[in-house]
Backbone as CSV, one residue per row, in Angstrom:
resi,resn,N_x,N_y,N_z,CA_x,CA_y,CA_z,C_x,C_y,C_z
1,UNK,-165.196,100.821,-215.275,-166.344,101.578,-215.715,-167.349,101.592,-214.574
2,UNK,-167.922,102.594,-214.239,-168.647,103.062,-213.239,-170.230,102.983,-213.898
3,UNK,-171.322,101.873,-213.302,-172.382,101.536,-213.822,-173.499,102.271,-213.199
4,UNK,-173.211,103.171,-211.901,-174.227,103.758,-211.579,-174.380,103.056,-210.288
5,UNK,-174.042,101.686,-210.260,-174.751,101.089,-208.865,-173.330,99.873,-209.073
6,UNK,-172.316,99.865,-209.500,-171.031,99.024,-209.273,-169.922,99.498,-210.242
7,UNK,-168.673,98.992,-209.713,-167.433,99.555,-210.654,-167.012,97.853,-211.345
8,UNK,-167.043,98.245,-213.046,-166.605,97.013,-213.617,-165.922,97.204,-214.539
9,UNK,-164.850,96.033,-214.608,-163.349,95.897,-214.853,-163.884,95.477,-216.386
10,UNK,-162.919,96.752,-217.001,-162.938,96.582,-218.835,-161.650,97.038,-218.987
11,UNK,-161.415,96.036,-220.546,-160.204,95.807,-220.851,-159.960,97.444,-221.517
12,UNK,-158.885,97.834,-221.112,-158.384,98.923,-222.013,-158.064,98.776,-223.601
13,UNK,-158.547,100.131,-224.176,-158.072,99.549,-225.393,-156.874,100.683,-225.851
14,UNK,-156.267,100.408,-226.886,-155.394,101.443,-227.320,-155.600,102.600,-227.986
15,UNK,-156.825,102.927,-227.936,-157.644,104.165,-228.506,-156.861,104.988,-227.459
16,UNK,-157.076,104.836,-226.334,-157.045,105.690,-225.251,-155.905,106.117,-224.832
17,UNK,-154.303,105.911,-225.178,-153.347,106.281,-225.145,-152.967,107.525,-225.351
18,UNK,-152.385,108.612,-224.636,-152.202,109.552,-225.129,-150.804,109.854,-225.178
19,UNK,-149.875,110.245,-226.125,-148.134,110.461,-225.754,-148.248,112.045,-226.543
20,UNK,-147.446,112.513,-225.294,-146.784,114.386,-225.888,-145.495,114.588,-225.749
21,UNK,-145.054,114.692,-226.866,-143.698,114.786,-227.183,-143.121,116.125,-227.229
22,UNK,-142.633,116.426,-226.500,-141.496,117.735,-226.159,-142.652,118.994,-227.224
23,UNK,-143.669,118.980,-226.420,-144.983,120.055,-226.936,-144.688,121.537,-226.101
24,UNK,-144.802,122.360,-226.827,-144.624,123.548,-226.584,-145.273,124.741,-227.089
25,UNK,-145.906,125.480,-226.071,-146.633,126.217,-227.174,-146.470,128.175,-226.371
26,UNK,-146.176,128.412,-227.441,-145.199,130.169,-227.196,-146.194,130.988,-227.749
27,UNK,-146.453,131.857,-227.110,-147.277,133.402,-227.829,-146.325,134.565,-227.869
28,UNK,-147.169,135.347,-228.122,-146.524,136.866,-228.006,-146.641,137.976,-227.002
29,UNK,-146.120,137.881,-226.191,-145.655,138.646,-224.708,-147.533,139.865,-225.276
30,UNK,-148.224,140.090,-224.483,-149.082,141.531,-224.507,-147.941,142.920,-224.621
31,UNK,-147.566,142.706,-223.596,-146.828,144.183,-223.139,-145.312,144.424,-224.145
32,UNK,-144.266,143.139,-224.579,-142.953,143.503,-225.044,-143.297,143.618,-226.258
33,UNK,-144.344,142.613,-226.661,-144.370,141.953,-227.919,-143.534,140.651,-228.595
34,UNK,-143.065,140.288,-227.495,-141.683,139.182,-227.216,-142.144,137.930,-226.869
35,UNK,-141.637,136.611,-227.875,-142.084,135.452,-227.638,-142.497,135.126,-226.117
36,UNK,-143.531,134.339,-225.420,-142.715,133.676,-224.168,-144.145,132.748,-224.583
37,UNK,-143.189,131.801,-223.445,-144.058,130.417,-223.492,-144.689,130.422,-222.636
38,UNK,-146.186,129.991,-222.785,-147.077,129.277,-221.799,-147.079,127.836,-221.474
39,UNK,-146.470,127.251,-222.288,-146.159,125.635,-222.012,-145.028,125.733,-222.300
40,UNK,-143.631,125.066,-221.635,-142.472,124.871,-221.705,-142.652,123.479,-221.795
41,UNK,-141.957,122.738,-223.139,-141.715,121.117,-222.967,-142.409,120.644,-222.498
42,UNK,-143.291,119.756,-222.734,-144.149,118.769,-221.618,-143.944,117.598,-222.511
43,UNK,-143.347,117.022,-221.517,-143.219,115.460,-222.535,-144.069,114.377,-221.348
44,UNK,-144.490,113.219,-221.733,-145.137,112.388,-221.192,-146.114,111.441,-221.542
45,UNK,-146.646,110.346,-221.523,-147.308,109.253,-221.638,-148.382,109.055,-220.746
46,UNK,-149.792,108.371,-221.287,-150.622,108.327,-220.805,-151.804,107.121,-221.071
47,UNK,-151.332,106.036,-220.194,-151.694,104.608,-220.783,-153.274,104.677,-220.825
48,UNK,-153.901,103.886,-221.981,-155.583,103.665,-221.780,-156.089,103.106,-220.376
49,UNK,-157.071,103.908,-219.731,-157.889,103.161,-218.925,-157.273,104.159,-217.725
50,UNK,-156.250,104.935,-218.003,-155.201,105.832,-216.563,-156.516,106.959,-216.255
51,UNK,-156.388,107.159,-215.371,-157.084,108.588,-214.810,-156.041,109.098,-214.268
52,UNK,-155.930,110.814,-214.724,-154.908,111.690,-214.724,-155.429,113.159,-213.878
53,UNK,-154.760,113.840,-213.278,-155.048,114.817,-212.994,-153.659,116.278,-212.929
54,UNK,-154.092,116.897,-213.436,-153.399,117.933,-212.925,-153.397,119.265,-212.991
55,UNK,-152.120,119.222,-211.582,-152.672,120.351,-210.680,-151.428,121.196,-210.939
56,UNK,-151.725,123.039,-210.395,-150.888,123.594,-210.412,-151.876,124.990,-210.286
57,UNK,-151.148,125.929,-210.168,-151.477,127.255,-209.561,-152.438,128.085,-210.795
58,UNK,-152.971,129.180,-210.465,-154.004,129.634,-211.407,-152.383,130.191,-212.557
59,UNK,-152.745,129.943,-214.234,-151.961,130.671,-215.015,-150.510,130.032,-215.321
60,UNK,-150.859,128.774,-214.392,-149.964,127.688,-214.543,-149.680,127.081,-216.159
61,UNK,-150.739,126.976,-216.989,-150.759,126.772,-218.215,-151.550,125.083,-218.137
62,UNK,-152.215,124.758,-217.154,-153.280,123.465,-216.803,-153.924,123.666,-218.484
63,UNK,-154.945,124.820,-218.542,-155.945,124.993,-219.415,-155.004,124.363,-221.134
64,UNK,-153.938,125.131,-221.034,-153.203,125.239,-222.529,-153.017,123.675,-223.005
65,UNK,-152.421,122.822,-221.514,-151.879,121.511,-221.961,-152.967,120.653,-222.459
66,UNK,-154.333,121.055,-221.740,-155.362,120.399,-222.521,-155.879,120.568,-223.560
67,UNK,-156.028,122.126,-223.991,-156.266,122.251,-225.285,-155.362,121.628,-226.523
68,UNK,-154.067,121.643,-226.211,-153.372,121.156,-226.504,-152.755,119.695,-226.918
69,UNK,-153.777,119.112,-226.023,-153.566,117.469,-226.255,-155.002,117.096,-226.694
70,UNK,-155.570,117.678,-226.578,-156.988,117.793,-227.776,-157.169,118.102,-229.026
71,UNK,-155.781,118.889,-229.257,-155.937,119.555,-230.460,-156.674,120.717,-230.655
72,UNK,-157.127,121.586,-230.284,-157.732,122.921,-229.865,-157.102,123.608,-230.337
73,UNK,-155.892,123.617,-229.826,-154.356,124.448,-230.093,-153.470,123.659,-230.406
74,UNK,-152.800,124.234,-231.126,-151.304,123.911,-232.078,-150.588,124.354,-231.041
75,UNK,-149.719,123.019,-230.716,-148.537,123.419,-230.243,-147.082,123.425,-230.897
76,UNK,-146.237,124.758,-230.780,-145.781,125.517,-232.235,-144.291,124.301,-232.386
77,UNK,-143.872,123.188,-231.022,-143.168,122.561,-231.047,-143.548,121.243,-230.731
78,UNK,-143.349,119.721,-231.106,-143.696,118.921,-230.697,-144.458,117.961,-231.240
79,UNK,-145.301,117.220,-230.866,-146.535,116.249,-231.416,-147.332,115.650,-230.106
80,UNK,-148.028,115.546,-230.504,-149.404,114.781,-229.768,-150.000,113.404,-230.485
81,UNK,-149.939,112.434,-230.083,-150.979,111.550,-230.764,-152.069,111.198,-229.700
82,UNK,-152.758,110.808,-229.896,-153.892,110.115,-229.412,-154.444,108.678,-230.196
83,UNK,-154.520,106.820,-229.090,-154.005,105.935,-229.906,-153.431,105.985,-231.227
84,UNK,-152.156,106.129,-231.102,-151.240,106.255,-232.113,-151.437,107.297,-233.353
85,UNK,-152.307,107.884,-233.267,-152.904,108.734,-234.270,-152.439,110.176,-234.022
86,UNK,-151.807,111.174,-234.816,-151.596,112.078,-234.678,-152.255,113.574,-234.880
87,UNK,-152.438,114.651,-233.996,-152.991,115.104,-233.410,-153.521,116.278,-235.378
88,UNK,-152.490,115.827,-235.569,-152.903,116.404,-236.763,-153.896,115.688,-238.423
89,UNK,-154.476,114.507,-237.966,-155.109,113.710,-238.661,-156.230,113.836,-237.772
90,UNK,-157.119,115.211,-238.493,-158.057,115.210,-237.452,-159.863,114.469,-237.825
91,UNK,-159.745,114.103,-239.526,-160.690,112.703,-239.944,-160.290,111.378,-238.849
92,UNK,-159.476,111.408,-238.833,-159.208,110.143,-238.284,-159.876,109.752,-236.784
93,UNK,-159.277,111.567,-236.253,-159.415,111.490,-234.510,-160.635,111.211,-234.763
94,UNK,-161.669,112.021,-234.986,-163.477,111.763,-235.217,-163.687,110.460,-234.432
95,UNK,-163.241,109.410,-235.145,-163.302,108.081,-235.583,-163.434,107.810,-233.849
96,UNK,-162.022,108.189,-233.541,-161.579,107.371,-232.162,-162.906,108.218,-231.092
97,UNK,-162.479,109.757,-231.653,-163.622,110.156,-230.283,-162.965,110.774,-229.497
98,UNK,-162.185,112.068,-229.296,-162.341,112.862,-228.042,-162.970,113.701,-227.589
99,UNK,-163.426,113.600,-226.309,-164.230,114.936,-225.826,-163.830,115.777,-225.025
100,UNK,-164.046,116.904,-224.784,-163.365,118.087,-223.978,-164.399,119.149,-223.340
101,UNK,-164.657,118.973,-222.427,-165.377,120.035,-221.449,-165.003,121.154,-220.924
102,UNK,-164.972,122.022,-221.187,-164.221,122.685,-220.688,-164.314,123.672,-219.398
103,UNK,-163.897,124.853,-218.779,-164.148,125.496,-217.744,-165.714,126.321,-217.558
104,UNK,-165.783,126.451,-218.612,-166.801,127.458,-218.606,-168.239,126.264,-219.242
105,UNK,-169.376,126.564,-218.659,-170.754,125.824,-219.492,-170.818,126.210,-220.550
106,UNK,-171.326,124.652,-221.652,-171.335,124.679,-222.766,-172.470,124.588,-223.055
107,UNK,-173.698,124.684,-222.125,-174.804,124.141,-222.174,-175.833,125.578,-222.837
108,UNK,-176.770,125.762,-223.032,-177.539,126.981,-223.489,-178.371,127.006,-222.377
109,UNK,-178.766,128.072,-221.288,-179.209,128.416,-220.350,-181.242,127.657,-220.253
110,UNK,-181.753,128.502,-221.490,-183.097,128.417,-221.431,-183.272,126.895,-221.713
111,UNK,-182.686,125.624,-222.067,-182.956,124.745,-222.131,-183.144,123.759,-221.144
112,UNK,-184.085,122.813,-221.163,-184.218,121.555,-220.158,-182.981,120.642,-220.661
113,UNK,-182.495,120.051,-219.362,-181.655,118.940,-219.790,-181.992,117.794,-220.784
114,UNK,-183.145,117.559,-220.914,-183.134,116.379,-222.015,-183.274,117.737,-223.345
115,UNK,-183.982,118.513,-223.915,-183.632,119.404,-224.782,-182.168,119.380,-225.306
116,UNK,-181.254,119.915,-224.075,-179.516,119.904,-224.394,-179.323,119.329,-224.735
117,UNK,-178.955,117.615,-223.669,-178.754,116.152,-224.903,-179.127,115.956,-226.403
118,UNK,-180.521,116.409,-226.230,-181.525,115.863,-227.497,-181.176,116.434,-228.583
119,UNK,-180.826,118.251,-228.580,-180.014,119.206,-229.472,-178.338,118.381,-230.075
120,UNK,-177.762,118.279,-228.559,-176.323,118.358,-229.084,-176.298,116.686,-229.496
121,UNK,-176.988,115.669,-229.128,-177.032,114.276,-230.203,-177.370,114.931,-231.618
122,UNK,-178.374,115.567,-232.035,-178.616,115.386,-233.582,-177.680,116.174,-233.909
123,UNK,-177.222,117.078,-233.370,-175.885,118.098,-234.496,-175.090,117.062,-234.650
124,UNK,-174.261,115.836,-233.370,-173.205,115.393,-233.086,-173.521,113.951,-233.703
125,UNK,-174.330,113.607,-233.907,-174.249,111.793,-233.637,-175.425,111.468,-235.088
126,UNK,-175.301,110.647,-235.664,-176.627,110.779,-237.222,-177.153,109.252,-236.016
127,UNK,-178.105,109.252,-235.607,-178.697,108.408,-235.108,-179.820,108.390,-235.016
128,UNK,-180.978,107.130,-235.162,-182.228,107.217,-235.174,-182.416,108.139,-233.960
129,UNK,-184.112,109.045,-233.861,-184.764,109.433,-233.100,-184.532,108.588,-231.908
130,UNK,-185.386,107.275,-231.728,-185.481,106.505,-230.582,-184.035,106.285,-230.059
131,UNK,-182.791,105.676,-230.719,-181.854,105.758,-230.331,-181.367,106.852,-229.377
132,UNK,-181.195,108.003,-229.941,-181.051,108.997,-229.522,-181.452,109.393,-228.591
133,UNK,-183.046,109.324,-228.362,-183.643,109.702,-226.840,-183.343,108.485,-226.286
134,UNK,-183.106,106.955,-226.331,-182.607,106.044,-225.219,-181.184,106.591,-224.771
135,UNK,-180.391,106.810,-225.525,-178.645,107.349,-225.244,-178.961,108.039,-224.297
136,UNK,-179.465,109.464,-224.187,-179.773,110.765,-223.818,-180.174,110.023,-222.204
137,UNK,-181.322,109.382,-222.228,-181.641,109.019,-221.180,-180.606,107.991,-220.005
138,UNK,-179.974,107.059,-220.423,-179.034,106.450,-220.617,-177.974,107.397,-219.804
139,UNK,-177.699,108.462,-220.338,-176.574,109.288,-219.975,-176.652,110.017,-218.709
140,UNK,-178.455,110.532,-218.937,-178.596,111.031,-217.739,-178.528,110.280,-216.482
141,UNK,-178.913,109.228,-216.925,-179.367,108.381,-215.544,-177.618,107.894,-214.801
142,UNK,-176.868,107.918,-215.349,-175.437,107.878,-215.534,-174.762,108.770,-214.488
143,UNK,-175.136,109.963,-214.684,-174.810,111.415,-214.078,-175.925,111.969,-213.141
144,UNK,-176.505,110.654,-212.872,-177.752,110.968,-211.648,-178.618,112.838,-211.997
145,UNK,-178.919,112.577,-213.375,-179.848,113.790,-213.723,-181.115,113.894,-213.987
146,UNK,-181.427,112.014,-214.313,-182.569,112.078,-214.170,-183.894,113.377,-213.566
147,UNK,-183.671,112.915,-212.334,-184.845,113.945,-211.629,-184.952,115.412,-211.964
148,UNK,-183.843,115.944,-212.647,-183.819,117.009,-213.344,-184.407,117.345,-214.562
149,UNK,-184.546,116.270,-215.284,-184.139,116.205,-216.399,-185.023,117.087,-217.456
150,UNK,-186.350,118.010,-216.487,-187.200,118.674,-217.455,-186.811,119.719,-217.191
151,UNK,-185.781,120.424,-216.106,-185.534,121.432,-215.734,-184.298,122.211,-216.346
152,UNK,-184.488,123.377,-216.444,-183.753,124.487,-217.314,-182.428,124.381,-216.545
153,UNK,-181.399,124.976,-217.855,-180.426,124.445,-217.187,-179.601,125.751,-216.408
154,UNK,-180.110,126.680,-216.453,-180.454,128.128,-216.038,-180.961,127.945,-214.152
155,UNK,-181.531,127.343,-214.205,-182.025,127.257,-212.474,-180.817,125.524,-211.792
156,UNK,-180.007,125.171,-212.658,-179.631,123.880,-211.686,-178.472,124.947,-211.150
157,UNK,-178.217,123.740,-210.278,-176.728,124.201,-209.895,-175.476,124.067,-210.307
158,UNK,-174.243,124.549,-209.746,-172.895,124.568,-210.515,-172.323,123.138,-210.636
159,UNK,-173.203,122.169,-209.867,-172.142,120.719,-210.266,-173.444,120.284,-211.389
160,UNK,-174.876,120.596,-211.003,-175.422,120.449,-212.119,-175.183,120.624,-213.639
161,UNK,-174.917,121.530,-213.703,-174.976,122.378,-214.956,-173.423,121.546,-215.605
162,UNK,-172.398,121.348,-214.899,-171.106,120.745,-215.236,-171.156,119.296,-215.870
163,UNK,-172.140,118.747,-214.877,-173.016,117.410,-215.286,-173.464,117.146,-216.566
164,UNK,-174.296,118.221,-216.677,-175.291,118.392,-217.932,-173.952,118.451,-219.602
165,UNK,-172.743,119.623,-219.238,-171.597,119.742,-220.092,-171.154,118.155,-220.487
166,UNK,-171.054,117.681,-219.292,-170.119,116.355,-219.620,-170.972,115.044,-220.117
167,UNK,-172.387,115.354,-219.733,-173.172,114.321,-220.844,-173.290,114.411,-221.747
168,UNK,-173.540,115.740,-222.125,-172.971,116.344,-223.710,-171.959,115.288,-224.668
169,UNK,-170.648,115.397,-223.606,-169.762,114.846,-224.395,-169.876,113.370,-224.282
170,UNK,-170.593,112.566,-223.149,-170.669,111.331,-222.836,-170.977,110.777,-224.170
171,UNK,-171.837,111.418,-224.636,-173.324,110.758,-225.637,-172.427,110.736,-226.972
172,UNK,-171.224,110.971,-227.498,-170.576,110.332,-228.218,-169.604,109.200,-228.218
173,UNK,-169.680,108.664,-226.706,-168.777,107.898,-226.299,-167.577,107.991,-226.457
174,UNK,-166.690,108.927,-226.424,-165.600,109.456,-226.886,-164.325,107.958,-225.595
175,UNK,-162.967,108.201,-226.589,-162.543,107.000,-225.997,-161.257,107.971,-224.736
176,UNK,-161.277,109.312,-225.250,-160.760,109.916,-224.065,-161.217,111.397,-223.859
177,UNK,-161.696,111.464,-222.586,-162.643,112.971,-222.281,-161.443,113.577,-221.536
178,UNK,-161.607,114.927,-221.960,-160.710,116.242,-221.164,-161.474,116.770,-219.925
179,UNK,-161.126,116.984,-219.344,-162.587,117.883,-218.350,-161.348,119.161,-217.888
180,UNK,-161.740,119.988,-218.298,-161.025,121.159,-217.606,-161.525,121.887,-216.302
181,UNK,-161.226,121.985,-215.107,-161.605,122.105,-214.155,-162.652,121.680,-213.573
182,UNK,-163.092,120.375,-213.918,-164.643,119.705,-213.604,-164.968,119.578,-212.313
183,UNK,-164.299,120.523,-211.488,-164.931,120.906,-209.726,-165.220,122.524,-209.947
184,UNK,-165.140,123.579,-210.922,-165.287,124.600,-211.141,-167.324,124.773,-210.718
185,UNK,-167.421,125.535,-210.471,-169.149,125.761,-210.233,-169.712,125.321,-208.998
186,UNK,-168.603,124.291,-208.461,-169.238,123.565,-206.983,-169.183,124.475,-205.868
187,UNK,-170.207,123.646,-205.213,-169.646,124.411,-203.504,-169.061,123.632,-203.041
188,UNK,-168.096,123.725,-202.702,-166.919,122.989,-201.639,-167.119,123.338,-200.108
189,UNK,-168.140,123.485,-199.633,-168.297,124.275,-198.251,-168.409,123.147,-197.577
């Protein structure tokens, strides 16, 4: 776990496991009207505490496998659990906590970053007021947003604004986060 100012060693727990079993997920061609798959088989394991990445070409089907192991999307073959829990017991998932960021900002433009937090805690989290603004703060300071933190999220920048998405999801403590393209918005120059 990454404290902001050192990296410290926590025990994994089994929340965080993820296994996909021969998952597959097929649409309907635009043009034939004819099955074809965007995910062919993906089988694989994914121990708590692993950091995962992957890569592959635009249309590769990256986006699908995550929705997919989130539960977003039904995949029309297969299973997903998440710690042992299946992808289709979705009271349950709540419990454990996943979060998913995805490509595009989830954030609402005209808002200040503590606003965003402060919004998406009370829809997401039943927690006292004070709680809530310590988390929020907490999170920011986490994602080095502080110094931002009165500013619209309309004027930051593209790793900003990505920042701002993924504290979103921080602030439920979820026990495994998706990030779908979480270098999308940067400058790489």
């Amino acid at each position: 776990e990454f404290t902001g100012k050192q990296i410290r060693r926590t025990e994994p727990s089994r929340l965080g496991t993820i296994e996909a079993r021969n998952i597959r997920v097929t649409v309907k061609d635009r043009n034939s009207g004819l099955p074809k798959d965007i995910l062919d088989v993906a089988r694989f394991s994914i121990a708590s505490g692993e950091f995962i990445g992957i890569l592959g070409g635009s249309g590769q089907g990256k986006s699908t496998l995550l929705k997919a192991l989130c539960g977003i999307i039904q995949p029309n073959t297969g299973s997903v659990t998440i710690g042992g829990i299946s992808l289709a017991n979705q009271k349950a998932l709540r419990d454990i906590g996943v979060g998913y960021v995805p490509q595009e900002d989830i954030v609402h433009p005209e808002l200040t970053i503590t606003q965003a937090l402060y919004y998406a805690g009370r829809l997401r989290l039943n927690l006292p007021e004070r709680e809530l603004r310590s988390l929020a703060t907490r999170v920011m300071e986490l994602l080095s947003l502080t110094d931002y933190s009165e500013k619209k999220v309309a004027v930051l920048s593209g790793g900003q604004r990505k920042r701002v998405s993924i504290a979103i999801e921080l602030l439920a403590r979820p026990s495994v986060l998706f990030l779908d393209e979480p270098s999308s918005g940067l400058d790489l120059q």
